[in-house]
Coordinates of C-alpha atoms and ligand atoms in Angstrom, one line a residue:
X1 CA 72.8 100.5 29.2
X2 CA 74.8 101.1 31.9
X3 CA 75.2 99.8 35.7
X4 CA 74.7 102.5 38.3
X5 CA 74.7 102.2 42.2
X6 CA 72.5 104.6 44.4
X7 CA 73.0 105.6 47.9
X8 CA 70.3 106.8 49.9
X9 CA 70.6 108.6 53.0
X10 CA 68.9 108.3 56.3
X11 CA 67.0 111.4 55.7
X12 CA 66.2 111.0 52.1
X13 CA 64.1 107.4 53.0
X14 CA 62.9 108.9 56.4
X15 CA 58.8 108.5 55.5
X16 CA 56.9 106.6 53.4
X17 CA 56.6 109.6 51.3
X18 CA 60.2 110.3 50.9
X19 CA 60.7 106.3 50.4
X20 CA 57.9 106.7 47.5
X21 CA 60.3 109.7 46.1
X22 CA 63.2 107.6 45.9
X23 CA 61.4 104.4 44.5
X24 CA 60.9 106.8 41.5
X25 CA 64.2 107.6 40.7
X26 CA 65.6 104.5 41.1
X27 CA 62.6 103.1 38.7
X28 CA 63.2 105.6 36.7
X29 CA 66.9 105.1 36.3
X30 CA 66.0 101.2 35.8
X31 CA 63.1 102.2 32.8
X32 CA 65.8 103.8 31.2
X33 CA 67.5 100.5 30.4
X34 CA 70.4 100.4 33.7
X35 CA 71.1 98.3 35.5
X36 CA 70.6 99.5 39.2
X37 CA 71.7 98.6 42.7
X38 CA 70.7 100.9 45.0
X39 CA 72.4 100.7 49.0
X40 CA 70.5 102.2 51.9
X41 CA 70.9 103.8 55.1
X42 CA 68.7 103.5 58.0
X43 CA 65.6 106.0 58.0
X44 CA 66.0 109.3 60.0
X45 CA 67.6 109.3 63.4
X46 CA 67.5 105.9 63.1
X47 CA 70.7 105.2 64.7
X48 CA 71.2 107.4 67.0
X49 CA 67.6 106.3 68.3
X50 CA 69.3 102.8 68.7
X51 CA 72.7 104.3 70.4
X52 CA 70.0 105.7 72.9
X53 CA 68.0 102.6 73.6
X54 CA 71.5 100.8 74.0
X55 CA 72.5 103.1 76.3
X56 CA 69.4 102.9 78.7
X57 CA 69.9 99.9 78.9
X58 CA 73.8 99.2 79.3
X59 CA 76.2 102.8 79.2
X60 CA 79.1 100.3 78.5
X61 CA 78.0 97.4 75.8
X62 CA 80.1 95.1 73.9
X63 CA 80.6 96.4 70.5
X64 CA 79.7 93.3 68.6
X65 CA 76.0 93.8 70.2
X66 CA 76.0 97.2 69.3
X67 CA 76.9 95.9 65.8
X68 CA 73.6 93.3 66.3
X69 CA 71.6 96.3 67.3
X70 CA 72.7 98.9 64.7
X71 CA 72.6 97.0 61.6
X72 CA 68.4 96.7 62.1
X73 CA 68.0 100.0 61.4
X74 CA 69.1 99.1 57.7
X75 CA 67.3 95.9 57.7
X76 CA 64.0 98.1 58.6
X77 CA 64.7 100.2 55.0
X78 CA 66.0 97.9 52.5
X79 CA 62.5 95.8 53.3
X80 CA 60.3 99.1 52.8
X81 CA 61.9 100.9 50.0
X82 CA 61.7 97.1 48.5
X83 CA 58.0 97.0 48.9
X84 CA 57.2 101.0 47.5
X85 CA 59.6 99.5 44.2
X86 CA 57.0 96.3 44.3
X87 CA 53.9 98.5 44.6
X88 CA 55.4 100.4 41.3
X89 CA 55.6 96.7 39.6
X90 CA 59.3 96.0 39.0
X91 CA 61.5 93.6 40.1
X92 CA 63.1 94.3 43.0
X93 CA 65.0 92.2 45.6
X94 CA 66.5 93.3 49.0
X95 CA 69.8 91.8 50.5
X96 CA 71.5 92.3 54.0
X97 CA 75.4 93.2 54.0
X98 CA 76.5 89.7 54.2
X99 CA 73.6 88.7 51.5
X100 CA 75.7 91.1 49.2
X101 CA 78.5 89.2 50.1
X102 CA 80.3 92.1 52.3
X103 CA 83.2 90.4 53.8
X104 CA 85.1 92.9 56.5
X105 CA 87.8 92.5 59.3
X106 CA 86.2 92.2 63.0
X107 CA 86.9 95.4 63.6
X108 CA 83.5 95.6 65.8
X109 CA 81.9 99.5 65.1
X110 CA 84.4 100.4 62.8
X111 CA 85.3 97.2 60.7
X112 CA 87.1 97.4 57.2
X113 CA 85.4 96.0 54.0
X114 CA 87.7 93.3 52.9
X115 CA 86.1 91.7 50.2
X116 CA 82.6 91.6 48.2
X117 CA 81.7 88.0 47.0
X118 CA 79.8 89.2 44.1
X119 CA 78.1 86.3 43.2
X120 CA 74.7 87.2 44.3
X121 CA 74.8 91.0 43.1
X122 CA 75.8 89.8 39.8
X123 CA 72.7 86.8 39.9
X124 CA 70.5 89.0 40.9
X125 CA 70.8 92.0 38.0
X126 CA 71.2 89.1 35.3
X127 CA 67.8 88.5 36.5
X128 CA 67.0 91.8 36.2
X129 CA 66.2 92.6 39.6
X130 CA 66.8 96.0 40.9
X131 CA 68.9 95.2 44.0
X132 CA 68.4 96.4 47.5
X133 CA 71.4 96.5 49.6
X134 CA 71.6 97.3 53.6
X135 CA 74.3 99.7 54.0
X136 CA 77.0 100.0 56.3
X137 CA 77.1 96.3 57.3
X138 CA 79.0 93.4 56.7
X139 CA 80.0 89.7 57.8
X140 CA 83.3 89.1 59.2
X141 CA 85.5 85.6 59.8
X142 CA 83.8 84.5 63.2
X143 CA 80.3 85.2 60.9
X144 CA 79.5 87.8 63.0
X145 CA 77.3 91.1 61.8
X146 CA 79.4 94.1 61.7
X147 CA 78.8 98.0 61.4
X148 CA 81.6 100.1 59.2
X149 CA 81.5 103.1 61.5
X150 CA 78.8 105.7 61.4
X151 CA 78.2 107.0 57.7
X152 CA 79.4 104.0 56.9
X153 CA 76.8 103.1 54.2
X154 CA 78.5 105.5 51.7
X155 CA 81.2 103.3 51.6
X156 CA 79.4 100.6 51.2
X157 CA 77.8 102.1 48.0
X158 CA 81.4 103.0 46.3
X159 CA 82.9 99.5 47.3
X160 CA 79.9 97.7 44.9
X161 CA 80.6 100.0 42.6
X162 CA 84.2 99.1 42.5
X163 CA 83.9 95.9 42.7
X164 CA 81.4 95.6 40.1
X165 CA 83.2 98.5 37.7
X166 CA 80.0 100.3 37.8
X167 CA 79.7 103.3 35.3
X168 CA 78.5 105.7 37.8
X169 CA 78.2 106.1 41.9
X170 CA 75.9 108.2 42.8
X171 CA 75.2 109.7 46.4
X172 CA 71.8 111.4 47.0
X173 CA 71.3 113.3 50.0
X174 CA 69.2 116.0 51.4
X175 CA 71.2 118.9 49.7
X176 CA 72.2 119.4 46.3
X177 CA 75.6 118.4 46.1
X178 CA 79.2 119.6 47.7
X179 CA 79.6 122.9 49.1
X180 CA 82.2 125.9 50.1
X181 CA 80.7 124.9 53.7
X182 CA 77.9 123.4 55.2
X183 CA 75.1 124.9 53.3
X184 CA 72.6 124.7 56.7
X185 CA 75.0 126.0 58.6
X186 CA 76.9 129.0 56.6
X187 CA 75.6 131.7 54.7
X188 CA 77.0 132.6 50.8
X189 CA 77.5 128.9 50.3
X190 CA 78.1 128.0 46.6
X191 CA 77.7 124.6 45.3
X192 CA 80.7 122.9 43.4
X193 CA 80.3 121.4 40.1
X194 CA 83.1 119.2 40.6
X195 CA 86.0 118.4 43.1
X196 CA 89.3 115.8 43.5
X197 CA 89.6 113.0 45.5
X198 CA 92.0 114.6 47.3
X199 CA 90.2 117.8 48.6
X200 CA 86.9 116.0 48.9
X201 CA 89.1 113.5 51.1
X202 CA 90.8 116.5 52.8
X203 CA 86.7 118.1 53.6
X204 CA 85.1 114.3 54.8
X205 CA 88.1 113.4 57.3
X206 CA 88.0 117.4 58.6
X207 CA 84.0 117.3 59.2
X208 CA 81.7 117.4 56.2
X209 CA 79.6 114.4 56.8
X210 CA 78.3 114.7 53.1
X211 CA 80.4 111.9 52.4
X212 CA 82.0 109.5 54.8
X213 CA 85.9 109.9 54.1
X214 CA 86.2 106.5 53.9
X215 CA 83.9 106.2 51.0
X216 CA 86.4 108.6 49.0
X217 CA 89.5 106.9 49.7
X218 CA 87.8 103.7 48.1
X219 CA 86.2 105.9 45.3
X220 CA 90.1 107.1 44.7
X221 CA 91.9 103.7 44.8
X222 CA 89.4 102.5 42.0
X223 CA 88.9 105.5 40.4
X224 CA 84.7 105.1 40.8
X225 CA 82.8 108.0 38.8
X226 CA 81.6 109.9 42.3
X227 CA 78.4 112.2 42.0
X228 CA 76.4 113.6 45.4
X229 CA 73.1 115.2 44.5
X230 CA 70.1 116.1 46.0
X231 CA 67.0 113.0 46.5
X232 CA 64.4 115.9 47.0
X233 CA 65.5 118.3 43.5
X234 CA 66.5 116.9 40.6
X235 CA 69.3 118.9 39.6
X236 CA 72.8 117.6 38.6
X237 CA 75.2 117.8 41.9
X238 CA 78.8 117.8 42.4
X239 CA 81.3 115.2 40.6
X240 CA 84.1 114.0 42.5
X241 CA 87.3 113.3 40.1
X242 CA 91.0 112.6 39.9
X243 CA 91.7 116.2 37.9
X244 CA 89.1 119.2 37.9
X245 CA 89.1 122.2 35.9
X246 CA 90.8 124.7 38.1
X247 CA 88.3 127.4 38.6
X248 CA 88.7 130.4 39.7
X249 CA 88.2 129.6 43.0
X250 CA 91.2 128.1 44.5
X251 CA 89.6 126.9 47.6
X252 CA 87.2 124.6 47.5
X253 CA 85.7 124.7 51.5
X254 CA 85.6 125.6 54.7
X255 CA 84.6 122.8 57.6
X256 CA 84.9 122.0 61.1
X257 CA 85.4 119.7 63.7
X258 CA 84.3 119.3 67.1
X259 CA 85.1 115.5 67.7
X260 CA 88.5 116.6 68.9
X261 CA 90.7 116.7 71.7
X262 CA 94.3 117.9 72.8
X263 CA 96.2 115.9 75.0
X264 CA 99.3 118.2 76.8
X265 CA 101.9 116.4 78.3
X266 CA 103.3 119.1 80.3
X267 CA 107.7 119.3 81.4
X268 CA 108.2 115.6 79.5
X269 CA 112.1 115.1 79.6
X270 CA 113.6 116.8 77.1
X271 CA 116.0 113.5 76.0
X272 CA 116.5 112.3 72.2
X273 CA 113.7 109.5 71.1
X274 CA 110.7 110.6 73.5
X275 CA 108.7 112.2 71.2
X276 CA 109.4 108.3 69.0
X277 CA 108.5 106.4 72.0
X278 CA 105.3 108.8 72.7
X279 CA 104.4 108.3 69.5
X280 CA 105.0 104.8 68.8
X281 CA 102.8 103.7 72.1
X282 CA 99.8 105.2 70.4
X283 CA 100.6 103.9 66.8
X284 CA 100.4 100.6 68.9
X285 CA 97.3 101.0 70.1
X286 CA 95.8 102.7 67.2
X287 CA 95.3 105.8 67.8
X288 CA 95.8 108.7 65.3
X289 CA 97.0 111.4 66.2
X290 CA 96.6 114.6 64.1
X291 CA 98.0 118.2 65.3
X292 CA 101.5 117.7 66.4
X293 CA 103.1 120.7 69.0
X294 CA 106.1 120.9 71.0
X295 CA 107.5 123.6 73.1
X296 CA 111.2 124.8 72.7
X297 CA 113.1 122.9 75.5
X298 CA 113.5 124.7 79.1
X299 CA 115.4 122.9 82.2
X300 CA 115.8 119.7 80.7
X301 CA 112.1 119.8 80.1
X302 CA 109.7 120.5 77.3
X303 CA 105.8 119.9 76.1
X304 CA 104.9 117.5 73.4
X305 CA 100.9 118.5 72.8
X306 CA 98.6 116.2 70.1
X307 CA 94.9 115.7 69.1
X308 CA 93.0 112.5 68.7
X309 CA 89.3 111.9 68.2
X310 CA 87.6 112.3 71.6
X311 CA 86.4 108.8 71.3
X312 CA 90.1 108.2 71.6
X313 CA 91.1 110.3 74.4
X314 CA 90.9 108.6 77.2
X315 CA 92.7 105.6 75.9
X316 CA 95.7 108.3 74.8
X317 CA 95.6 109.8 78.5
X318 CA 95.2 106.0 80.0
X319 CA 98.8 105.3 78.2
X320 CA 100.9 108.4 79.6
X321 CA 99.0 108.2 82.7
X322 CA 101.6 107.0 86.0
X323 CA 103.6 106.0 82.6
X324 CA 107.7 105.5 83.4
X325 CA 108.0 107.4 80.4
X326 CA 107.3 110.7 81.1
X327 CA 109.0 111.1 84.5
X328 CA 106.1 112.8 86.2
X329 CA 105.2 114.9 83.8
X330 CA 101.7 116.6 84.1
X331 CA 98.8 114.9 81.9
X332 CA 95.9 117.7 80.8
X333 CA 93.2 116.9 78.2
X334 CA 91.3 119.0 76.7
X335 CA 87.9 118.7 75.0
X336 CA 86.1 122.0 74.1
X337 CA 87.9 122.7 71.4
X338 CA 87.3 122.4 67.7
X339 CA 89.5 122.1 64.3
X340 CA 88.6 124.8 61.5
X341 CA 90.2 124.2 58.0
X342 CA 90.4 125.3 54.8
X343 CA 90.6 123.0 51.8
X344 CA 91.9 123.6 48.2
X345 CA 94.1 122.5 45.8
X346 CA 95.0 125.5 44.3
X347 CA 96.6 127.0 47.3
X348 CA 99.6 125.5 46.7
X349 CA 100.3 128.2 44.2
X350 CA 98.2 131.4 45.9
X351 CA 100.8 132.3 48.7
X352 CA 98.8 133.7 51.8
X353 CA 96.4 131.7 52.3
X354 CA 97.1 131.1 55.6
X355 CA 97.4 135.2 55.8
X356 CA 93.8 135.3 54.9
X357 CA 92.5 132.9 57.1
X358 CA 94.5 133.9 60.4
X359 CA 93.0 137.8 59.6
X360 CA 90.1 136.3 59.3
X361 CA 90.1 135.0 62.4
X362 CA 91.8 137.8 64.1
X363 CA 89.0 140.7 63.1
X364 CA 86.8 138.6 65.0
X365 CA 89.3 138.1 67.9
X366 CA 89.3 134.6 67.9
X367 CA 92.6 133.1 69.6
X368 CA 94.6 130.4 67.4
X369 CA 95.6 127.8 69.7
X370 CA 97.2 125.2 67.1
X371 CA 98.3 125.2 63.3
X372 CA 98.9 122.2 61.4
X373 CA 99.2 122.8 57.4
X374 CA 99.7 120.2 54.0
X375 CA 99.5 121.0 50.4
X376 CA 96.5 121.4 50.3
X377 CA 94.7 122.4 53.8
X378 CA 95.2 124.5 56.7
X379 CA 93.9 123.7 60.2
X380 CA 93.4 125.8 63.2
X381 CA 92.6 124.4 66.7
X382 CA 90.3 126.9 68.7
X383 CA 87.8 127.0 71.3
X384 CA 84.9 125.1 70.3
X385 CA 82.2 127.6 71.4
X386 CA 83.7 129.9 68.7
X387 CA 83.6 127.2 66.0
X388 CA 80.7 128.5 63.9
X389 CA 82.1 132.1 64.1
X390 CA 85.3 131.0 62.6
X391 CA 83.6 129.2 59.6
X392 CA 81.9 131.9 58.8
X393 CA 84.5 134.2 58.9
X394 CA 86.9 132.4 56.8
X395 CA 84.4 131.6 54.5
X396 CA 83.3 135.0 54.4
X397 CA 87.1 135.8 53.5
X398 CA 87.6 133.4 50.9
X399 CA 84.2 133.9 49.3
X400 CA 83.0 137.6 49.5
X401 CA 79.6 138.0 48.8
X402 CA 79.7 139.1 45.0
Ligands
ADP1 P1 72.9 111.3 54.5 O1 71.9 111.0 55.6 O2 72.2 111.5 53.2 O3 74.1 110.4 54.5 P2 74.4 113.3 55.9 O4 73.6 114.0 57.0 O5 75.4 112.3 56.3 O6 73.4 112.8 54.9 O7 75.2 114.4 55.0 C1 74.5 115.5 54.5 C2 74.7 116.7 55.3 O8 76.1 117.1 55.3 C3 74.0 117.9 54.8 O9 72.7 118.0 55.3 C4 74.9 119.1 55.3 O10 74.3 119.7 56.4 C5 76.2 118.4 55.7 N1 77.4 119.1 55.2 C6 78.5 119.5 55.9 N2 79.4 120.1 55.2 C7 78.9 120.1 53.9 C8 79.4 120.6 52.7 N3 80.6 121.2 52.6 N4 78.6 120.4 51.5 C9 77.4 119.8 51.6 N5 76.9 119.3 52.8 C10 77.6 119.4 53.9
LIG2 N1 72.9 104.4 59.6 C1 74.3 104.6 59.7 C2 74.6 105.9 60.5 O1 73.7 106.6 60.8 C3 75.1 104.5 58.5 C4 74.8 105.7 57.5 O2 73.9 106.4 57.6 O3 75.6 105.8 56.5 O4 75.7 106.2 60.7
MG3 MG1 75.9 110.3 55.6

């Protein structure tokens, strides 16, 4: 007997058919003797549906009632998928996040799990319940709802199964596990069997929304047994893990990301500790900054050029803007522009790898605008309406069509 925790995607509890689907396997998993919490996310387009309605109604709303507004969606699922496991005739019970005992800063849209009072998750399996827990939400000090940031539930699955030591995490979504690239975007795709914390962390935080990156950075910390797999097929997905076999392929994917933007500050002084006191206003206000350029210095002058998350450039641009600082330099921000990486462990010891990927993207005369590079990933900034071009021709490079 075993304790397991299953996640379940917007799309895989979208119906009441598809909610029937995945009352089986969890039943099925439970007839077998486990012990099963399950977390859910909010059927279909749920929450963007809510974003919208918000939105109609106020374009600027407080982020604790867009916490109030978001977490329903959840509510709506862990109910239903409670009632198709009732209908089936086993013992099922369905929390909220702060049921669960999700304690998390107040961090309003994006707030931290601090904590799981366990309590009640362990009450309720030593009855034998199957539990039912609303992802992506928790409680925080001023007993306030909260939301964890969009994708957010997948965390909230590898967190109980961390803090319960769970033998297995699973993740089932609407494709069959990890891939080389987003398998409904990019052709020649191949499914991995299994893939590090480290790369899988490397894909999630450079676009592939399989799983939130988040979710892997806890799955790392407590070492949770990580498997995504398919709610429609039955098939055995991808393992995430602290060592994999190296195979022969020594990169493991190809992603994008369009929720970027450059921010130019254009002739900045060209003085010791500017690029520190740049840098150290947006640490302040918590901004992370990713791609890091600057020009060679020219008339006492120079350019100091960054990215951040779109959501976060207009705060970046509101620091620097009339700013002391920078002397009158010019402030330009761009937003059509997207981040194409590679991802791989094994690159470390294949040199050119960033030879293969900048041909790549030169036979198709696409213009590299930034580089940044780590063990294991390379990133290119380029225009944004070339985005899926360049994914398919670096994966296209890096996985030839056999
Ligand atoms: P869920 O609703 O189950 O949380 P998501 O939509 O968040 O599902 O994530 C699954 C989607 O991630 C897939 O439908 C796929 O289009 C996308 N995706 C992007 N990159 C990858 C990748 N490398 N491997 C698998 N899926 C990927
Ligand atoms: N429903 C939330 C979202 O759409 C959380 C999740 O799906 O993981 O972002
Ligand atoms: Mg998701």
């Amino acid at each position: 007997m075993a304790l397991i925790v299953q996640k379940f995607g917007g799309s895989s509890v979208a119906d009441a058919e598809r909610i029937m689907n995945v009352a089986d396997i969890i039943t099925d998993t439970y007839k077998k003797g486990n012990d099963v919490i399950v977390v859910v996310s909010a059927q279909g387009d749920t929450t963007d549906d809510l974003i919208k309605k918000a939105k109609e109604i106020n374009q600027d709303p407080s982020k604790r009632e867009m916490d109030v507004l978001l977490s329903s969606g959840e509510q709506i699922s862990i109910a239903l998928l409670a009632m198709a496991i009732e209908k089936l005739g086993y013992p099922v019970v369905s929390l909220l996040g702060w049921q669960a005992g999700f304690n998390t800063n107040s961090t309003y849209g994006a707030a931290r799990i601090k904590k799981i009072k366990t309590d009640r998750l362990i009450n309720e399996i030593g009855r034998k319940n199957i539990v039912i827990v609303a992802g992506f939400q928790g409680l925080c000090k001023y007993d306030d709802v909260t939301t964890l940031g969009r994708g957010g539930s997948d965390s909230s699955a590898v967190a109980i199964a961390a803090a319960l030591h769970a033998d297995r995490c699973q993740i089932f979504t609407d494709v069959e596990g990890v891939y080389t690239a987003d398998p409904r975007k990019v052709k020649n795709v191949s499914r991995l069997d299994e893939i590090t914390y480290d790369e899988m962390l490397e894909l999630a935080t450079l676009g592939a929304q399989v799983l939130n990156n988040r979710s892997v950075e806890i799955a790392k910390k407590y070492n949770v047994k990580l498997e995504v797999l398919s709610s429609i097929t039955r098939v055995p997905g991808t393992i995430v893990r602290e060592a994999v076999k190296m195979e022969k392929m020594f990169i493991r994917g190809v992603t994008k990301d369009t929720n970027v933007a450059r921010i130019s500050l254009i002739e900045v002084p060209d003085v010791p500790g500017i690029a520190f006191k740049i840098f150290s206003r947006l640490a302040a206000k918590k901004i992370n900054v990713d791609i890091i350029l600057q020009s060679v210095g020219r008339d006492n002058t120079k350019d100091i050029a960054f990215t951040v998350s779109k959501d976060n450039a207009a705060d970046a641009v509101a620091l620097f803007e009339g700013s002391d600082l920078l002397k009158g330099a010019k402030i330009k921000c761009d937003t059509d522009i997207a981040k194409v990486s590679v991802v791989g462990a094994g690159m470390e010891s294949h040199p050119g790898t960033a030879a293969t990927m900048f041909e790549a993207l030169f036979n198709v005369d696409i213009n590299i605008q930034m580089i940044s590079t780590s063990e294991i990933k390379i990133s290119v900034l380029i225009d944004k309406d070339e985005a899926d071009k360049a994914v398919a021709a670096v994966h296209a490079a890096f996985f030839p069509e056999e």
